[in-house]
XYZ file of N, CA and C in Angstrom:
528
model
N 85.153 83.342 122.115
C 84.891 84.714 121.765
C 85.994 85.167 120.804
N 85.672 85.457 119.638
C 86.604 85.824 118.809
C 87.046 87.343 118.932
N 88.863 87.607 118.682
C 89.027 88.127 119.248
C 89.548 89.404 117.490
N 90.231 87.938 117.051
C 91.171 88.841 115.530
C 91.336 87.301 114.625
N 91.090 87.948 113.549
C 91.320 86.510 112.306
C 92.118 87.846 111.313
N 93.126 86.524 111.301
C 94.315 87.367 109.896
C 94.369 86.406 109.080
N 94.409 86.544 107.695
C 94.520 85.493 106.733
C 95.862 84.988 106.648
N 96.238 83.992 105.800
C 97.457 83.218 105.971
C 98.193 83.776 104.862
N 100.079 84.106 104.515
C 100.892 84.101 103.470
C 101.177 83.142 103.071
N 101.556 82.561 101.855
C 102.633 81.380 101.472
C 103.685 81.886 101.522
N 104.829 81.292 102.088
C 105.912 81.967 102.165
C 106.905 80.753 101.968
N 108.062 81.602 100.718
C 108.583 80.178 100.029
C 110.231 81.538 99.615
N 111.514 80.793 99.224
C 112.424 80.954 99.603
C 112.488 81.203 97.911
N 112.967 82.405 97.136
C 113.380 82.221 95.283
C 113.808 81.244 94.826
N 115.166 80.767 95.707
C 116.249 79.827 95.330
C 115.492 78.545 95.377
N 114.522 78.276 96.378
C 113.796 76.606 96.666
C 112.753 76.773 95.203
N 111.891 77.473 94.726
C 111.131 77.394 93.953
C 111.648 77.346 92.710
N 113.137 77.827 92.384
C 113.646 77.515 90.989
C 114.540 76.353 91.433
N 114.522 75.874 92.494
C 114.789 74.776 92.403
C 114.118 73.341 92.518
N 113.233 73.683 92.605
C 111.472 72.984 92.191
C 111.295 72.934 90.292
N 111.770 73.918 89.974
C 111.290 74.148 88.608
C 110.510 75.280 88.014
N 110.093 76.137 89.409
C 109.310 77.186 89.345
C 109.928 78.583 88.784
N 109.916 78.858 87.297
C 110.434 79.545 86.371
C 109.595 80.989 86.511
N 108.679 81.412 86.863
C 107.936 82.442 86.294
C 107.703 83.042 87.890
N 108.390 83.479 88.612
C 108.204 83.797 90.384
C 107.703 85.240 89.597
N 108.447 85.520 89.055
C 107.722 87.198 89.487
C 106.788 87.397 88.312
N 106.290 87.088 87.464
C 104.893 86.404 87.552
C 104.046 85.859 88.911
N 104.198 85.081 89.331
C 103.419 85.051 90.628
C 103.402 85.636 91.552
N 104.580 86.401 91.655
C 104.880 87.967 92.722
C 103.832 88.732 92.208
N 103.870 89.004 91.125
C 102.854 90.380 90.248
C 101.469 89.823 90.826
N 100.983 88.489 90.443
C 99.712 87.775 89.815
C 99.314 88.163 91.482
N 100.142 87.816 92.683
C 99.507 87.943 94.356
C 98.859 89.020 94.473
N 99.304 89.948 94.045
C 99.307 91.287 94.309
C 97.571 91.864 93.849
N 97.298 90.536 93.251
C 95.570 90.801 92.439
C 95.078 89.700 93.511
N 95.495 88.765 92.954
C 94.784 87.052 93.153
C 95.618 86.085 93.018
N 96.430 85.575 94.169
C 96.960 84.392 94.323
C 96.473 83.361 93.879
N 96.997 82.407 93.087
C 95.737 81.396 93.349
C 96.912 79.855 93.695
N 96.390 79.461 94.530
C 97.054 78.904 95.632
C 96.820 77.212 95.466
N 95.931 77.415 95.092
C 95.656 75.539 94.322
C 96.415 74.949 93.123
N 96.358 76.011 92.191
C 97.530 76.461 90.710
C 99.102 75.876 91.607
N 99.455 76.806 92.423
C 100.932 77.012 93.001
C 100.826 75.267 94.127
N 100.032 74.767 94.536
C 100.582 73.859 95.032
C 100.584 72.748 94.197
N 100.504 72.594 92.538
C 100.125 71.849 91.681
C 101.446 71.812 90.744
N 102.113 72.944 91.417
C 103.502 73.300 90.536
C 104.199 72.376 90.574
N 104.537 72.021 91.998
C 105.681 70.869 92.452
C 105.773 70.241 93.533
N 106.076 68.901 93.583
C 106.119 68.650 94.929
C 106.979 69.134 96.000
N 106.777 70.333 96.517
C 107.440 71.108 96.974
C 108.044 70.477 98.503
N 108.693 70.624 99.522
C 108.739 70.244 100.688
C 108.135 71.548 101.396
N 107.301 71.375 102.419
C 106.398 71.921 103.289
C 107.162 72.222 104.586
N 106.737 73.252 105.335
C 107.130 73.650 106.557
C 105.610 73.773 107.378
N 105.505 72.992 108.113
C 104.001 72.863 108.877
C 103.644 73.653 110.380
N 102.591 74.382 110.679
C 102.435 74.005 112.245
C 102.455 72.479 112.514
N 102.485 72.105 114.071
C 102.249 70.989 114.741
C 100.896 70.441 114.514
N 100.928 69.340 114.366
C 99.551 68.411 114.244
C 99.081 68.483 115.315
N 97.143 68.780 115.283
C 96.222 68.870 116.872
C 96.334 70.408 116.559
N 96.705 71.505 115.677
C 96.509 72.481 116.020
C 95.338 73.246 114.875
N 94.782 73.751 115.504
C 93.422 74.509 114.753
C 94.028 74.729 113.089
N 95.125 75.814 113.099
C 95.534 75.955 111.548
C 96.023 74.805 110.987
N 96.598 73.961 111.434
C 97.602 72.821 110.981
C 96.244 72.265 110.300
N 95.030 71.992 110.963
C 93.922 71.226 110.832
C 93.423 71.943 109.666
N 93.456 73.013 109.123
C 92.723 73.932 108.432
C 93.273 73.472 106.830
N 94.722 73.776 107.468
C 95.806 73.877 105.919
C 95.821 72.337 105.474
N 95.787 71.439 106.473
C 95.387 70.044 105.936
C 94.331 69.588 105.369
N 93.036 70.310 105.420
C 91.631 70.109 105.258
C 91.882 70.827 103.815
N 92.664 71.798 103.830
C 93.192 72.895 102.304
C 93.749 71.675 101.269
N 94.642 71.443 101.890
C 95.246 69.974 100.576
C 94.607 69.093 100.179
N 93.977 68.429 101.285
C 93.291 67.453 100.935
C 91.855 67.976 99.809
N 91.482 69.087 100.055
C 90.683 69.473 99.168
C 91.131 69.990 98.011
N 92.386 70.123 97.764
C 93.060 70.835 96.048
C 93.608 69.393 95.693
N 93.845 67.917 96.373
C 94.090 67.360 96.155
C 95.608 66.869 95.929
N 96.358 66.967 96.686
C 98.002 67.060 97.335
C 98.557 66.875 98.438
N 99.047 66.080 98.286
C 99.378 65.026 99.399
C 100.795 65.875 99.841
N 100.879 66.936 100.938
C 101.791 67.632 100.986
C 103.246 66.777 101.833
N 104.142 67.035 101.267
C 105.690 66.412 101.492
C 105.810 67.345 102.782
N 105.536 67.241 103.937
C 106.041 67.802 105.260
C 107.375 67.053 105.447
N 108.006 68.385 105.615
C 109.694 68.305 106.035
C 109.979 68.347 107.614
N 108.950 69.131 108.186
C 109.086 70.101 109.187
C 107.937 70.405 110.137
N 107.849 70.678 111.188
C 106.870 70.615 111.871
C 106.938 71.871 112.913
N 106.647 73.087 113.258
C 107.386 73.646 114.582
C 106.222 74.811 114.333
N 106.708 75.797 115.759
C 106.413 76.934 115.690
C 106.342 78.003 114.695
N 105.254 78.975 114.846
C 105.482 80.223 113.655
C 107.326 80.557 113.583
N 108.049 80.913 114.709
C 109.298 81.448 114.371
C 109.858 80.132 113.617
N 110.006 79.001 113.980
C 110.751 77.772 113.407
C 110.480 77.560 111.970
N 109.088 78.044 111.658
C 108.418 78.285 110.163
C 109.140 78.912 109.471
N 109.334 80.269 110.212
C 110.065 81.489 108.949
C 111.411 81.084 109.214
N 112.286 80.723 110.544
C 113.097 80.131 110.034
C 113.793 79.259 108.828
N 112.998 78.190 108.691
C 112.955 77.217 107.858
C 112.857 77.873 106.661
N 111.915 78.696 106.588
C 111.503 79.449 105.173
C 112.724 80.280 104.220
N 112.994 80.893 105.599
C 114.341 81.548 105.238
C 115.364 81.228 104.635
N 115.573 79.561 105.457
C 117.046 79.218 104.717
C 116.846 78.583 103.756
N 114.849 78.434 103.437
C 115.028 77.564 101.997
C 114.834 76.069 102.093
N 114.588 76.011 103.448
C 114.455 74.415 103.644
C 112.856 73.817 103.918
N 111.789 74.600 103.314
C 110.222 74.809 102.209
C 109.914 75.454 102.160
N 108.200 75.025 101.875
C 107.092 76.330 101.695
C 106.183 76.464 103.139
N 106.173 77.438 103.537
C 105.404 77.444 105.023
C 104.021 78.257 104.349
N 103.539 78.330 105.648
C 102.098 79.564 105.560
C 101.960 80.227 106.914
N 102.293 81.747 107.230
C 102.400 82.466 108.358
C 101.647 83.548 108.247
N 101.219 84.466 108.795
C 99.905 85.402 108.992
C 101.192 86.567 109.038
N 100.575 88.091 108.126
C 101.333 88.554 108.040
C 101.665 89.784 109.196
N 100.977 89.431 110.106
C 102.039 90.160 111.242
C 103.288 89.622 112.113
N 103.383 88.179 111.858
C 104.599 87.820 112.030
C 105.483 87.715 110.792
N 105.563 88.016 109.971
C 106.291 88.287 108.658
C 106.873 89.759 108.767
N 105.636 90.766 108.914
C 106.054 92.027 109.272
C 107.010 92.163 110.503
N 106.861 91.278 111.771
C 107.762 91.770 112.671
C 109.412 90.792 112.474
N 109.322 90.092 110.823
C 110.370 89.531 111.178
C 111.391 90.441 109.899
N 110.604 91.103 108.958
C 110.925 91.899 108.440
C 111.621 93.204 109.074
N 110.758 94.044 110.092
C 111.261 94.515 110.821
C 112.563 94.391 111.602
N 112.763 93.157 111.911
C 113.731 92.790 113.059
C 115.074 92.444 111.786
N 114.759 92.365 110.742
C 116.148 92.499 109.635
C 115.943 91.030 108.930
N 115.055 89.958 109.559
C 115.371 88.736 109.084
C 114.695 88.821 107.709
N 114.763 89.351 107.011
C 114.221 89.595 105.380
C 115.149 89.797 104.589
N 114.986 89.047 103.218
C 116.175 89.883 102.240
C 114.811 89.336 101.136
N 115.327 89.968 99.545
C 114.640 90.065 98.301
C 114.496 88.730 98.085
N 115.606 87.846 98.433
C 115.202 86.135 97.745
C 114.026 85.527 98.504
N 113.211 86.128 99.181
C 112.029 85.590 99.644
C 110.846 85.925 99.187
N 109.799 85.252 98.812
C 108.492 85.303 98.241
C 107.588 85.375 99.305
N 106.708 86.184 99.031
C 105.613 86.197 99.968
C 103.960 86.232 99.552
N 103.453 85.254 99.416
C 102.441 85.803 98.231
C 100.995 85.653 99.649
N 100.252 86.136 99.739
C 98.958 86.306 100.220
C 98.000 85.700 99.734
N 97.075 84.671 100.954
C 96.551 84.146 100.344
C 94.738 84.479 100.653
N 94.030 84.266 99.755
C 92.447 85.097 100.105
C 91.614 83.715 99.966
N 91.724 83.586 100.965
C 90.833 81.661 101.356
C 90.258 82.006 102.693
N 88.938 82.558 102.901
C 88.490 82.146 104.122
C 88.812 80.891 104.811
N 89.159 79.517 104.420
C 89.841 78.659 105.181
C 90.889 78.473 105.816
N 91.717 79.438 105.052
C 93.011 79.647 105.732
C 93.546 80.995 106.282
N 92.513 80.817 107.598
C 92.589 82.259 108.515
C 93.599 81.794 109.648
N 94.173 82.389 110.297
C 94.787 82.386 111.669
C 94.093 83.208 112.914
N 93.142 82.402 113.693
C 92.274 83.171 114.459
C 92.730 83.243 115.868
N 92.578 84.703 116.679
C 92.954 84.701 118.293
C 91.377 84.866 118.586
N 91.177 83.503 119.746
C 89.945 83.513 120.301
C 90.459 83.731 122.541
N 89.322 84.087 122.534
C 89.488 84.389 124.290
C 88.131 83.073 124.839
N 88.638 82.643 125.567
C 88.218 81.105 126.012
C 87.387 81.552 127.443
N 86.244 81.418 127.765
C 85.527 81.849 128.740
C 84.382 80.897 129.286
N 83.436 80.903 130.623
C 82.998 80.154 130.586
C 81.636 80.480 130.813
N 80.772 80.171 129.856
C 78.818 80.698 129.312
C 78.247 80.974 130.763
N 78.707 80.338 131.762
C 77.396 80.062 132.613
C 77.877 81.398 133.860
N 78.927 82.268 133.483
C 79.635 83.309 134.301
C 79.604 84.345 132.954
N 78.644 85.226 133.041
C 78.797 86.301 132.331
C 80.226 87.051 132.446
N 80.555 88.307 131.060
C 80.993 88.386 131.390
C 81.321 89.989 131.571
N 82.173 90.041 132.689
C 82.123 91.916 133.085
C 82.306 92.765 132.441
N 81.656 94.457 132.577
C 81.801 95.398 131.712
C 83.340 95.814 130.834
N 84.019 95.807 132.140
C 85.334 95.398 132.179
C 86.247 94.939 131.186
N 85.744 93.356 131.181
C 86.309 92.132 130.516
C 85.764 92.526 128.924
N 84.415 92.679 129.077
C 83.779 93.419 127.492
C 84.647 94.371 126.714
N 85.432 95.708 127.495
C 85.494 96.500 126.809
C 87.337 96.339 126.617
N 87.762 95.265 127.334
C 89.013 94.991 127.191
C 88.790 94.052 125.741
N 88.165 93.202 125.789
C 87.760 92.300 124.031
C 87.567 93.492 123.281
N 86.927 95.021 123.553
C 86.367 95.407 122.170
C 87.771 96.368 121.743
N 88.470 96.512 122.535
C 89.600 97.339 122.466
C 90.461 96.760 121.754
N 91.064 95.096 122.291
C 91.897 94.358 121.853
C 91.640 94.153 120.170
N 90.244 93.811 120.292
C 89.960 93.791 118.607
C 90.250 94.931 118.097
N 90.022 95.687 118.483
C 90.242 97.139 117.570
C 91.636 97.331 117.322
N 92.423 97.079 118.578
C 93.952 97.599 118.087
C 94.252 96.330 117.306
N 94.246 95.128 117.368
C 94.631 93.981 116.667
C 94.622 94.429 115.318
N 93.348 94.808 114.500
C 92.566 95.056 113.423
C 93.296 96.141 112.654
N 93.670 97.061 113.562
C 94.504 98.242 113.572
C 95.593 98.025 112.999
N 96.324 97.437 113.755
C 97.999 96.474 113.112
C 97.742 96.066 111.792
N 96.704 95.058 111.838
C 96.907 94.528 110.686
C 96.860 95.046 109.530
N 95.488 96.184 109.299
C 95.770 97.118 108.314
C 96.960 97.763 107.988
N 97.843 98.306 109.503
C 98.723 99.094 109.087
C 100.353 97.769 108.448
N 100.041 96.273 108.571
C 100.517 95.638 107.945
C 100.293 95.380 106.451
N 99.185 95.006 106.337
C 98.557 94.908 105.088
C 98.006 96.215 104.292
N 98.414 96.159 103.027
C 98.008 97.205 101.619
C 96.610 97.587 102.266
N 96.069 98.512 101.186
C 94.450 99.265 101.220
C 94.190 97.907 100.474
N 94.310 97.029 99.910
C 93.626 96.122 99.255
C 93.737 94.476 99.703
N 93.956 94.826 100.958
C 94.244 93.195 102.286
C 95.629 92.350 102.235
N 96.475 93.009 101.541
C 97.758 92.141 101.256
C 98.711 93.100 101.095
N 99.824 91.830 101.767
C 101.039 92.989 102.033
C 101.551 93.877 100.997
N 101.833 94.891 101.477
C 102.439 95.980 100.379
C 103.712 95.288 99.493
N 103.195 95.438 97.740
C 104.498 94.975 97.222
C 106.084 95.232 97.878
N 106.168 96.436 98.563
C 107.656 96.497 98.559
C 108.112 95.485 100.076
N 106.732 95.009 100.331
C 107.426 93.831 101.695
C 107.365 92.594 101.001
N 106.783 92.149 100.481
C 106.770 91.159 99.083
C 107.656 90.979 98.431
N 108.617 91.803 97.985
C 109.777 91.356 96.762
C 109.378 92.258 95.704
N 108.139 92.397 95.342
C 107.197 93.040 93.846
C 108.131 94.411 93.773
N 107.556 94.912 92.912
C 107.924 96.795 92.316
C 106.655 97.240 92.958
């Protein structure tokens, strides 16, 4: 039973991408802010990657993503969403995190300007919360209106994370 799908960020460190070779960032800061285009940017360089764990629904997604732009991604790293932005942070790759954990790490201070955040608009690369139940046990009025609530406030957040136009507001981005 689906509960909330948030789309995925690329999230990559200033200093790692000009040190890739990647000359034109705020150009691609600006260009997110319309249309990422995310096949272009993984074609830039062989970048080193910050991954979920293998066996996991997104890990499976973002791998099914490469293999279809055709890029054999250099995984450095393997861990949790926090171990992600960790990693991201100090520059040690490129991750992909959903932007309400970006927002609460922003919040919590772990943000500064040398970080890129670009948004990406790929129905394939959603981050979905599903509620796991079992068909042959309906389920209670209860249990119903706790799913329709949860979606709603979930949905709620995320807007109030994301711009009127589905992506984070330039000034959490780095952009003008």
């Amino acid at each position: 039973l689906p509960l909330a799908a948030e789309p995925l960020c690329c999230v990559a460190k200033k200093s790692l991408l000009n040190q890739y070779g990647v000359t034109d960032i705020d150009g691609l800061l600006e260009d997110s802010k319309i249309r990422f285009d995310l096949k272009r940017f993984l074609h830039l360089a062989q970048f080193p990657y910050v991954f979920p764990p293998q066996n996991n629904r997104l890990r499976l997604n973002i791998d099914r993503y490469f293999y279809e732009a055709g890029v054999v991604p250099q995984v450095v790293f393997e861990g949790s969403n926090r171990l992600i932005w960790n990693m991201c942070y100090r520059g040690c790759g490129v991750g992909f995190l959903t932007p309400t954990l970006l927002y609460d790490s922003m919040i919590s201070g772990k943000y500064n300007q040398d970080m890129c955040i670009f948004p990406i608009y790929d129905a394939s690369l959603v981050s979905n919360v599903d509620a796991v139940y079992l068909k042959s046990r309906p389920l209670s009025a209860a249990f119903q209106t706790l799913v329709e609530i949860t979606q709603e406030v979930f949905q709620a957040y995320v807007r109030t994370v994301l711009g009127q136009n589905g992506t984070l507001s330039p000034s959490k981005t780095g952009g003008t």
